[in-house]
C-alpha positions as YAML, in Angstrom:
chain: A
units: angstrom
residues:
- id: 1
  name: MET
  ca: [228.39, 108.92, 108.96]
- id: 2
  name: ALA
  ca: [227.35, 111.97, 107.00]
- id: 3
  name: SER
  ca: [226.52, 109.60, 103.98]
- id: 4
  name: SER
  ca: [224.26, 107.76, 106.71]
- id: 5
  name: THR
  ca: [222.03, 110.58, 107.28]
- id: 6
  name: ALA
  ca: [221.75, 111.88, 103.74]
- id: 7
  name: LEU
  ca: [220.88, 109.21, 102.69]
- id: 8
  name: LYS
  ca: [218.37, 109.01, 105.05]
- id: 9
  name: ARG
  ca: [216.10, 112.01, 104.46]
- id: 10
  name: LEU
  ca: [217.51, 111.77, 100.56]
- id: 11
  name: VAL
  ca: [214.98, 108.29, 100.89]
- id: 12
  name: GLN
  ca: [212.63, 110.38, 103.45]
- id: 13
  name: ASN
  ca: [212.58, 113.08, 100.91]
- id: 14
  name: SER
  ca: [211.51, 111.25, 97.92]
- id: 15
  name: ALA
  ca: [208.38, 109.58, 100.04]
- id: 16
  name: VAL
  ca: [207.57, 112.57, 100.16]
- id: 17
  name: LEU
  ca: [208.00, 114.00, 96.49]
- id: 18
  name: LYS
  ca: [206.98, 110.53, 95.80]
- id: 19
  name: ARG
  ca: [203.17, 111.90, 97.55]
- id: 20
  name: GLY
  ca: [203.39, 115.41, 96.29]
- id: 21
  name: ALA
  ca: [204.55, 114.51, 92.58]
- id: 22
  name: GLU
  ca: [200.72, 111.70, 92.58]
- id: 23
  name: ALA
  ca: [198.63, 114.31, 95.29]
- id: 24
  name: ALA
  ca: [199.73, 116.25, 91.55]
- id: 25
  name: ARG
  ca: [199.08, 114.15, 88.75]
- id: 26
  name: GLN
  ca: [195.35, 112.84, 90.67]
- id: 27
  name: GLU
  ca: [194.98, 116.52, 91.06]
- id: 28
  name: ILE
  ca: [195.32, 117.38, 87.54]
- id: 29
  name: PHE
  ca: [194.42, 114.13, 85.38]
- id: 30
  name: GLY
  ca: [191.19, 113.62, 87.82]
- id: 31
  name: HIS
  ca: [192.62, 109.82, 88.93]
- id: 32
  name: LEU
  ca: [191.50, 108.62, 91.71]
- id: 33
  name: PRO
  ca: [193.94, 106.72, 94.58]
- id: 34
  name: GLN
  ca: [194.83, 103.44, 94.20]
- id: 35
  name: LEU
  ca: [192.25, 101.60, 97.14]
- id: 36
  name: ASN
  ca: [191.63, 98.44, 95.96]
- id: 37
  name: ILE
  ca: [188.65, 98.13, 96.25]
- id: 38
  name: GLN
  ca: [185.72, 98.87, 94.29]
- id: 39
  name: SER
  ca: [184.98, 102.84, 93.54]
- id: 40
  name: GLY
  ca: [182.13, 103.01, 92.08]
- id: 41
  name: HIS
  ca: [183.70, 104.96, 89.64]
- id: 42
  name: GLN
  ca: [183.99, 103.83, 86.55]
- id: 43
  name: LYS
  ca: [179.97, 103.49, 86.20]
- id: 44
  name: ALA
  ca: [179.70, 107.09, 87.65]
- id: 45
  name: LYS
  ca: [181.88, 108.31, 84.91]
- id: 46
  name: LYS
  ca: [179.66, 106.63, 81.86]
- id: 47
  name: SER
  ca: [177.37, 108.91, 80.08]
- id: 48
  name: PHE
  ca: [173.95, 108.46, 80.65]
- id: 49
  name: THR
  ca: [172.19, 106.57, 77.65]
- id: 50
  name: GLY
  ca: [168.46, 108.57, 77.57]
- id: 51
  name: PRO
  ca: [169.18, 111.21, 75.11]
- id: 52
  name: TYR
  ca: [170.83, 108.29, 72.17]
- id: 53
  name: LEU
  ca: [167.65, 106.37, 72.83]
- id: 54
  name: ALA
  ca: [164.84, 109.47, 73.09]
- id: 55
  name: ARG
  ca: [167.18, 109.82, 70.08]
- id: 56
  name: TYR
  ca: [166.63, 106.71, 68.46]
- id: 57
  name: TYR
  ca: [163.28, 105.30, 68.87]
- id: 58
  name: PRO
  ca: [161.03, 109.26, 68.15]
- id: 59
  name: GLU
  ca: [158.36, 109.79, 70.10]
- id: 60
  name: SER
  ca: [154.74, 108.44, 67.79]
- id: 61
  name: ILE
  ca: [152.89, 110.16, 65.81]
- id: 62
  name: ASN
  ca: [149.49, 108.69, 67.19]
- id: 63
  name: LYS
  ca: [148.88, 110.39, 70.58]
- id: 64
  name: TYR
  ca: [148.74, 113.06, 68.55]
- id: 65
  name: ALA
  ca: [146.93, 112.28, 65.04]
- id: 66
  name: ARG
  ca: [144.22, 110.72, 67.79]
- id: 67
  name: LYS
  ca: [143.79, 114.54, 68.21]
- id: 68
  name: ILE
  ca: [142.68, 114.91, 65.17]
- id: 69
  name: HIS
  ca: [141.53, 112.34, 63.05]
- id: 70
  name: ASP
  ca: [138.57, 110.72, 64.51]
- id: 71
  name: GLY
  ca: [139.06, 106.93, 64.81]
- id: 72
  name: TRP
  ca: [142.82, 106.71, 63.80]
- id: 73
  name: GLU
  ca: [144.20, 103.18, 64.21]
- id: 74
  name: THR
  ca: [147.98, 102.25, 63.78]
- id: 75
  name: GLU
  ca: [147.96, 98.44, 61.73]
- id: 76
  name: GLU
  ca: [148.21, 96.18, 64.21]
- id: 77
  name: GLU
  ca: [145.03, 97.94, 65.82]
- id: 78
  name: GLU
  ca: [143.64, 97.83, 62.64]
- id: 79
  name: TYR
  ca: [144.72, 93.85, 61.99]
- id: 80
  name: ARG
  ca: [143.40, 93.32, 66.18]
- id: 81
  name: ARG
  ca: [139.71, 94.61, 65.50]
- id: 82
  name: LEU
  ca: [139.58, 92.66, 61.96]
- id: 83
  name: LYS
  ca: [140.81, 89.46, 63.17]
- id: 84
  name: THR
  ca: [138.25, 89.60, 66.05]
- id: 85
  name: MET
  ca: [135.78, 90.28, 64.11]
- id: 86
  name: GLN
  ca: [136.38, 87.57, 62.25]
- id: 87
  name: ARG
  ca: [136.43, 85.37, 65.32]
- id: 88
  name: ARG
  ca: [133.05, 87.13, 66.44]
- id: 89
  name: ARG
  ca: [131.32, 85.79, 63.50]
- id: 90
  name: LYS
  ca: [132.50, 82.56, 63.63]
- id: 91
  name: GLY
  ca: [131.28, 82.20, 67.43]
- id: 92
  name: LYS
  ca: [134.71, 82.56, 68.56]
- id: 93
  name: GLY
  ca: [134.55, 85.61, 70.53]
- id: 94
  name: LYS
  ca: [134.08, 86.02, 73.75]
- id: 95
  name: PRO
  ca: [130.94, 84.92, 75.72]
- id: 96
  name: GLN
  ca: [127.96, 87.83, 76.65]
- id: 97
  name: LYS
  ca: [128.72, 88.29, 80.12]
- id: 98
  name: GLY
  ca: [126.63, 85.87, 82.86]
- id: 99
  name: ALA
  ca: [126.39, 82.98, 79.54]
- id: 100
  name: GLY
  ca: [129.18, 81.18, 81.60]
- id: 101
  name: LYS
  ca: [128.82, 77.44, 82.48]
- id: 102
  name: ARG
  ca: [127.44, 77.25, 85.70]
- id: 103
  name: LYS
  ca: [124.42, 79.56, 84.80]
- id: 104
  name: LYS
  ca: [120.78, 78.12, 85.14]
...
């Protein structure tokens, strides 16, 4: 009889010890309890990508260059301006205001 009560106590104590060890492991290593539900912890512990993107794509100098130099334009703006000038000379530019089909 004594062995059965000792065995019951050992089983009870092992469950308590296991819970205590689990709580200590969670506190020491920062683990979360396994509840078999989605908690979002995996997304929350990811580092932010904003600083990396800011370093990879530096700020353009165009904003500051326009303040200093009159007539500053990028290569794309210059190309677009030249292309529209060529189209206007060919007569393919946008029509003047009020020169549509319905004008009488």
